Structure formats: C-alpha cells, structure tokens
Tab-separated table of C-alpha atoms in Angstrom:
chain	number	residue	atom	x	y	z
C	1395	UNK	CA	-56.601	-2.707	-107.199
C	1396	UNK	CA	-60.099	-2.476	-108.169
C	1397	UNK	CA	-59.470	-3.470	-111.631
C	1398	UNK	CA	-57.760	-6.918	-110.543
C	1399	UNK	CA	-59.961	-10.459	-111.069
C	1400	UNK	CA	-58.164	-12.626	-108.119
C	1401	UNK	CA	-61.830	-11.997	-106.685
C	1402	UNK	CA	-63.806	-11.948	-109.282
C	1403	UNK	CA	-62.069	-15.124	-111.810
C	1404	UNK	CA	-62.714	-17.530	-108.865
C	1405	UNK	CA	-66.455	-16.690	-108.167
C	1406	UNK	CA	-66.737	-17.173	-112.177
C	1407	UNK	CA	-65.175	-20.374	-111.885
C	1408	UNK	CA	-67.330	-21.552	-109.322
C	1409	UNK	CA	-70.351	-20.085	-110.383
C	1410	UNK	CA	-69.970	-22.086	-113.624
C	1411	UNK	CA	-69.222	-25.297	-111.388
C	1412	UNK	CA	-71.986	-25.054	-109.525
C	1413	UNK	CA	-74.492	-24.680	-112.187
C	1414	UNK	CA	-73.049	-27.819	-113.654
C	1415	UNK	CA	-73.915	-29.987	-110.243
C	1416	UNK	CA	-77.164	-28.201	-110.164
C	1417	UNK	CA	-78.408	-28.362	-113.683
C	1418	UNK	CA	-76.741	-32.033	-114.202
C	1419	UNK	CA	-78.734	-33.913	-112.194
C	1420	UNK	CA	-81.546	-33.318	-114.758
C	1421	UNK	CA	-79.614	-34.004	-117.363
C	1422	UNK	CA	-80.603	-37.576	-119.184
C	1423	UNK	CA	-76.745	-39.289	-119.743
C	1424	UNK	CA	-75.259	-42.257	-118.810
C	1425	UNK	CA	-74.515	-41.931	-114.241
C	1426	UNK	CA	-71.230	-42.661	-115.378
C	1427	UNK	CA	-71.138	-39.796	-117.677
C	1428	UNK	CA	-72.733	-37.700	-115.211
C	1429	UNK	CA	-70.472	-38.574	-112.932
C	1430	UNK	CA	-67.731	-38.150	-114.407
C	1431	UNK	CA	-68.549	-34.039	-115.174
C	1432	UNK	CA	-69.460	-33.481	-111.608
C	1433	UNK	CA	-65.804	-34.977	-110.961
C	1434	UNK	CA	-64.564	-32.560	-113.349
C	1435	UNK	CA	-66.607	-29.256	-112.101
C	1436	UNK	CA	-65.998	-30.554	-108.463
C	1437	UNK	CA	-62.377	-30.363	-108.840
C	1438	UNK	CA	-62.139	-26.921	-110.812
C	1439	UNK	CA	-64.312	-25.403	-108.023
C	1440	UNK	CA	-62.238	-27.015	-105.238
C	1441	UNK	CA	-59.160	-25.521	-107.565
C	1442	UNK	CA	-60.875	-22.030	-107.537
C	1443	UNK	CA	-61.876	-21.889	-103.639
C	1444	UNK	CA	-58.140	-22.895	-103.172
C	1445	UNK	CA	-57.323	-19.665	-105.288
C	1446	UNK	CA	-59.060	-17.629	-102.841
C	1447	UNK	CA	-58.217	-19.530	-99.909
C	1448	UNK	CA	-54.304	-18.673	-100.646
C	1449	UNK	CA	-54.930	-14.723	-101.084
C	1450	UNK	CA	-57.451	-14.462	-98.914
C	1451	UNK	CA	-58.116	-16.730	-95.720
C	1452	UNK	CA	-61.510	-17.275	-95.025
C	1453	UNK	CA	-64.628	-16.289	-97.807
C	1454	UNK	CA	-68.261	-16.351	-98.532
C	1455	UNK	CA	-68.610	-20.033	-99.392
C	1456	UNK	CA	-71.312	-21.250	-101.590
C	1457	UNK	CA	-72.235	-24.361	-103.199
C	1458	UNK	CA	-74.807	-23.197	-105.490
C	1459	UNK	CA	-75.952	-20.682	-108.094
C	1460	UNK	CA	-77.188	-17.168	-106.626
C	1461	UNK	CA	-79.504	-14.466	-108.777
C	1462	UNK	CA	-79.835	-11.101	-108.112
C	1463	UNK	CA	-82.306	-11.410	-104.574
C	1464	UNK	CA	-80.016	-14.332	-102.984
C	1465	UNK	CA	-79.615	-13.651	-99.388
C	1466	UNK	CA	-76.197	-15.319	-99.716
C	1467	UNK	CA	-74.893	-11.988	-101.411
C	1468	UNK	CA	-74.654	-10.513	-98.149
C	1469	UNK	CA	-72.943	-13.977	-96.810
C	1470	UNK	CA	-70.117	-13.569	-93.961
C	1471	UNK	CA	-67.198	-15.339	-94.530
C	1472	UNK	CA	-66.557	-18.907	-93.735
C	1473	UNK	CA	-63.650	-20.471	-92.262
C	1474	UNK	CA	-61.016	-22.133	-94.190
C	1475	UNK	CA	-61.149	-25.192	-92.183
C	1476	UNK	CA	-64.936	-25.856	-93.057
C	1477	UNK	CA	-63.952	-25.105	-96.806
C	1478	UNK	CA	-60.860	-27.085	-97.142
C	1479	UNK	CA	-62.998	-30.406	-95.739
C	1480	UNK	CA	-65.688	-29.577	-98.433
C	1481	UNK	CA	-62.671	-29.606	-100.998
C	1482	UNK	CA	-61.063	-32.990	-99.753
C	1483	UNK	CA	-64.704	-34.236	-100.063
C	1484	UNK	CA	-64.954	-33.129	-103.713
C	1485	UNK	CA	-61.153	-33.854	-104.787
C	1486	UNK	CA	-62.166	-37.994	-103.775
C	1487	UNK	CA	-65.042	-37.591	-104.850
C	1488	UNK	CA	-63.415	-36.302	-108.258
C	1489	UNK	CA	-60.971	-39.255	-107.665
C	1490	UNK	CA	-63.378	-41.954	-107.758
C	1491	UNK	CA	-65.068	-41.060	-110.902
C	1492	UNK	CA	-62.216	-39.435	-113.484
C	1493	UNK	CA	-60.633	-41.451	-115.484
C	1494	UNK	CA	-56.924	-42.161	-114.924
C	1495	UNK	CA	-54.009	-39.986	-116.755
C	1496	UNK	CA	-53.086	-43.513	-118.990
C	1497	UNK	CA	-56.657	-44.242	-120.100
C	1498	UNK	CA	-57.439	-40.464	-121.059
C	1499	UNK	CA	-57.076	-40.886	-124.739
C	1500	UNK	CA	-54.775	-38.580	-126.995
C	1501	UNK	CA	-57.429	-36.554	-128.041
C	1502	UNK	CA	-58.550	-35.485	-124.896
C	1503	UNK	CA	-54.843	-34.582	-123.352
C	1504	UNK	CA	-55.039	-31.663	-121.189
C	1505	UNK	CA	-58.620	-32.764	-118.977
C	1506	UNK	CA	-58.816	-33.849	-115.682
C	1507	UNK	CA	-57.554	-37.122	-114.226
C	1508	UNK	CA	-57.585	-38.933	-110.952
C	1509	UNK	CA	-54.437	-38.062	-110.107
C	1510	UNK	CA	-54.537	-34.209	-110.862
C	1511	UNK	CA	-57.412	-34.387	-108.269
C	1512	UNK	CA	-54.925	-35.986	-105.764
C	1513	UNK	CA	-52.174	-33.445	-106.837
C	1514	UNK	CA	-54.274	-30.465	-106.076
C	1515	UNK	CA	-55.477	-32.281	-102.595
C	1516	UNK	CA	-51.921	-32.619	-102.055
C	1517	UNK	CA	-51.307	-28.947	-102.480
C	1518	UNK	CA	-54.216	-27.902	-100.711
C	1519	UNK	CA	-53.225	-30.084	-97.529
C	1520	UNK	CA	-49.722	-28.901	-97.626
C	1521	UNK	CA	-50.364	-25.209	-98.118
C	1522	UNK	CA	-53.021	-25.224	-94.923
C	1523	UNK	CA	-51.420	-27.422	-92.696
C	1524	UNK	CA	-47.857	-25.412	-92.993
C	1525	UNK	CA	-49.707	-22.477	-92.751
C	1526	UNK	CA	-51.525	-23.424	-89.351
C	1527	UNK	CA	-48.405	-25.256	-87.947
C	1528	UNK	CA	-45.967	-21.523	-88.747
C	1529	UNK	CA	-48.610	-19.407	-87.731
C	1530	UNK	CA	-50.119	-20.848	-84.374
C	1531	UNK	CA	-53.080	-22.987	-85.897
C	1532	UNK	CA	-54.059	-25.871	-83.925
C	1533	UNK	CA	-55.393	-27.841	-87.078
C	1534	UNK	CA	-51.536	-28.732	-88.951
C	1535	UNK	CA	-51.673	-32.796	-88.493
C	1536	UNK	CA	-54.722	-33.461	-90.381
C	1537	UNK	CA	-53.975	-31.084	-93.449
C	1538	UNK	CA	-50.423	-32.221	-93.517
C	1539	UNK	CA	-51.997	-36.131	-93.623
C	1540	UNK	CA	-54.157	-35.071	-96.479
C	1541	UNK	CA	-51.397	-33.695	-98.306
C	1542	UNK	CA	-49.626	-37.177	-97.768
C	1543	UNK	CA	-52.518	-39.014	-98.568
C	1544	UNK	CA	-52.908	-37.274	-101.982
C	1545	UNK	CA	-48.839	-37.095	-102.905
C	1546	UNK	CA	-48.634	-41.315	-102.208
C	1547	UNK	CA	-51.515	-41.937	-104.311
C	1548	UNK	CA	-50.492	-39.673	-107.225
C	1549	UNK	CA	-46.918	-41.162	-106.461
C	1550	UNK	CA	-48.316	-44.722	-106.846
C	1551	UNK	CA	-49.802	-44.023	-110.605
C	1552	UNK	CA	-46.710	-44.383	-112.636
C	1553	UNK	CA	-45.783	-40.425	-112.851
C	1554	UNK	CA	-42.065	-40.218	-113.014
C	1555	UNK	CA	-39.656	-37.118	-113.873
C	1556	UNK	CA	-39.104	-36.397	-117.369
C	1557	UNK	CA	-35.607	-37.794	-118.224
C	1558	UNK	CA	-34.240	-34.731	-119.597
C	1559	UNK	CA	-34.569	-30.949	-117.264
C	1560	UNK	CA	-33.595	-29.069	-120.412
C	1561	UNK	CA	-36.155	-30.425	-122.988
C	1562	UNK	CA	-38.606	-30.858	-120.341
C	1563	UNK	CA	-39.991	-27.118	-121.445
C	1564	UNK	CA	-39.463	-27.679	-125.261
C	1565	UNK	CA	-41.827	-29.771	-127.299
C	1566	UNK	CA	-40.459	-33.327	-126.503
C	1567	UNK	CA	-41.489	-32.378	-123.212
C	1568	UNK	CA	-45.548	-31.824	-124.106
C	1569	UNK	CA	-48.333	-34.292	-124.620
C	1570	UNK	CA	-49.148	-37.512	-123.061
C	1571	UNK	CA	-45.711	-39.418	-123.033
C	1572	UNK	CA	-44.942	-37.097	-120.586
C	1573	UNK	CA	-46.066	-39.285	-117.681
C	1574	UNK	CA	-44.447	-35.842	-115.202
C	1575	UNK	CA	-47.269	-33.866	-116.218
C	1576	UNK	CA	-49.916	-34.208	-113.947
C-alpha cells in the first residue's frame, strides 16, 4: 500500500549511513574512532539494502547522499549479486574495526559488534544463495560459502545458547551475560 515504509525506512537508513562515510572523513577523531563509526554505518546500511533485497530483488543502489537534481533519482535497478558483494565488503570491513561483543562495555549493550556483522553476513549469504540454488540461479556456492564463512566465525566467539528456553524471553534472559544474543 502506498502508505507502507518497507521502501521508504530503508532509503532513510541508508541515506543516514551514507552521510556518515561521506561527512566522516572530515571529521578530526582518532582513525580508530573513525573507523570504528564507518564499521557501524557500514553494517546498518548493508542491514537496510538486505531489507530491500528480501522484498524486493534487485534496487537502485547508491553509496552516497543525493539532493534534489541527482541524476541517480532516476537510477535503474541494480542486481542483487553486485549489491550483496558490496555488503560482504562492508560486513568485513565492519568486522575488522568493531569491537568484539565481550569488550563492548555494559554501558554500551545493545551496539554493534564483530560478530553481529558476521551474523548478518551469515544471513545475507544464506538467504541469496538458497534463493538462487531453489529458483534456477547459477550463483548458490559462493553465497552459501559466505554464509558459512560468517556462521564459523560468529560460532568461534564464545556465543552459546542461553541455558534456560523459558527465561530466555524474561529478564534473566537480557543484557550482556547473555552471550546468545548476538
């Protein structure tokens, strides 16, 4: 319906992304710093191009800010394939510079880690390469390794199940002892 985001929300998302990488590199912090929030708006505009990539299949992709006279409004769409390698670029990229999920101090529970970045590579990998190997693509293998690359490494950082299913939704379940939440 014309009154649904699931177009819209992304774009936002990215937008807001890509004006971080853009404007950042001015910025006068710490490369390590810097790094570190180009990690972060990296992976939330890989997570928003996956968004559309799910309801949508191929879209305009763009990795910078547009104004009112960009000729990129008028953009065709481009295909999946080229986008998903753009956001197993970012998601290492993302995973060399955040922090891991056991150094992130209490505080600042909640923001991205290394291994969400590997989860959501994981799930982008394994959502593209089942879709192209049930629906006659000829591109399954190397999704399907991507997803395995990301799952072993996230795998590898200490995340195990949460001992009990039923309190797992409750309160002991929340915060950082938690080492299932991702």
């Amino acid at each position: 319906p014309s009154t649904s985001s699931d177009w819209s929300q992304p774009y936002e998302m990215i937008f807001t992304a890509n004006n971080i990488l853009i404007k950042g590199e001015k910025a006068g912090v710490a490369e390590g710093i810097k790094n570190r929030y180009f990690a972060e708006a990296k992976f939330f505009r890989a997570y928003a191009y996956f968004q559309l990539l799910q309801r949508y299949g191929d879209v305009p992709f763009l990795t910078k800010t547009l104004d009112f006279n960009s000729p990129e409004l008028n953009m065709a769409r481009t295909p999946k394939a080229e986008i998903a390698q753009q956001l197993y670029l970012d998601l290492d990229y993302a995973k060399d510079w955040l922090p891991t999920a056991k150094s992130i101090p209490a505080a600042d529970y909640g923001r991205v880690s290394k291994s969400a970045a590997q989860a959501l590579k994981a799930r982008i990998g394994l959502f593209l390469g089942t879709y192209a190997k049930y629906h006659g693509g000829s591109d399954a293998q190397p999704h399907l390794q991507q997803a395995v690359d990301g799952a072993s490494y996230v795998m590898g950082k200490g995340h195990q199940l949460f001992s009990d299913y039923a309190k797992l939704f409750n309160q002991e379940g929340e915060g950082p002892a938690n080492s299932e939440n991702i």
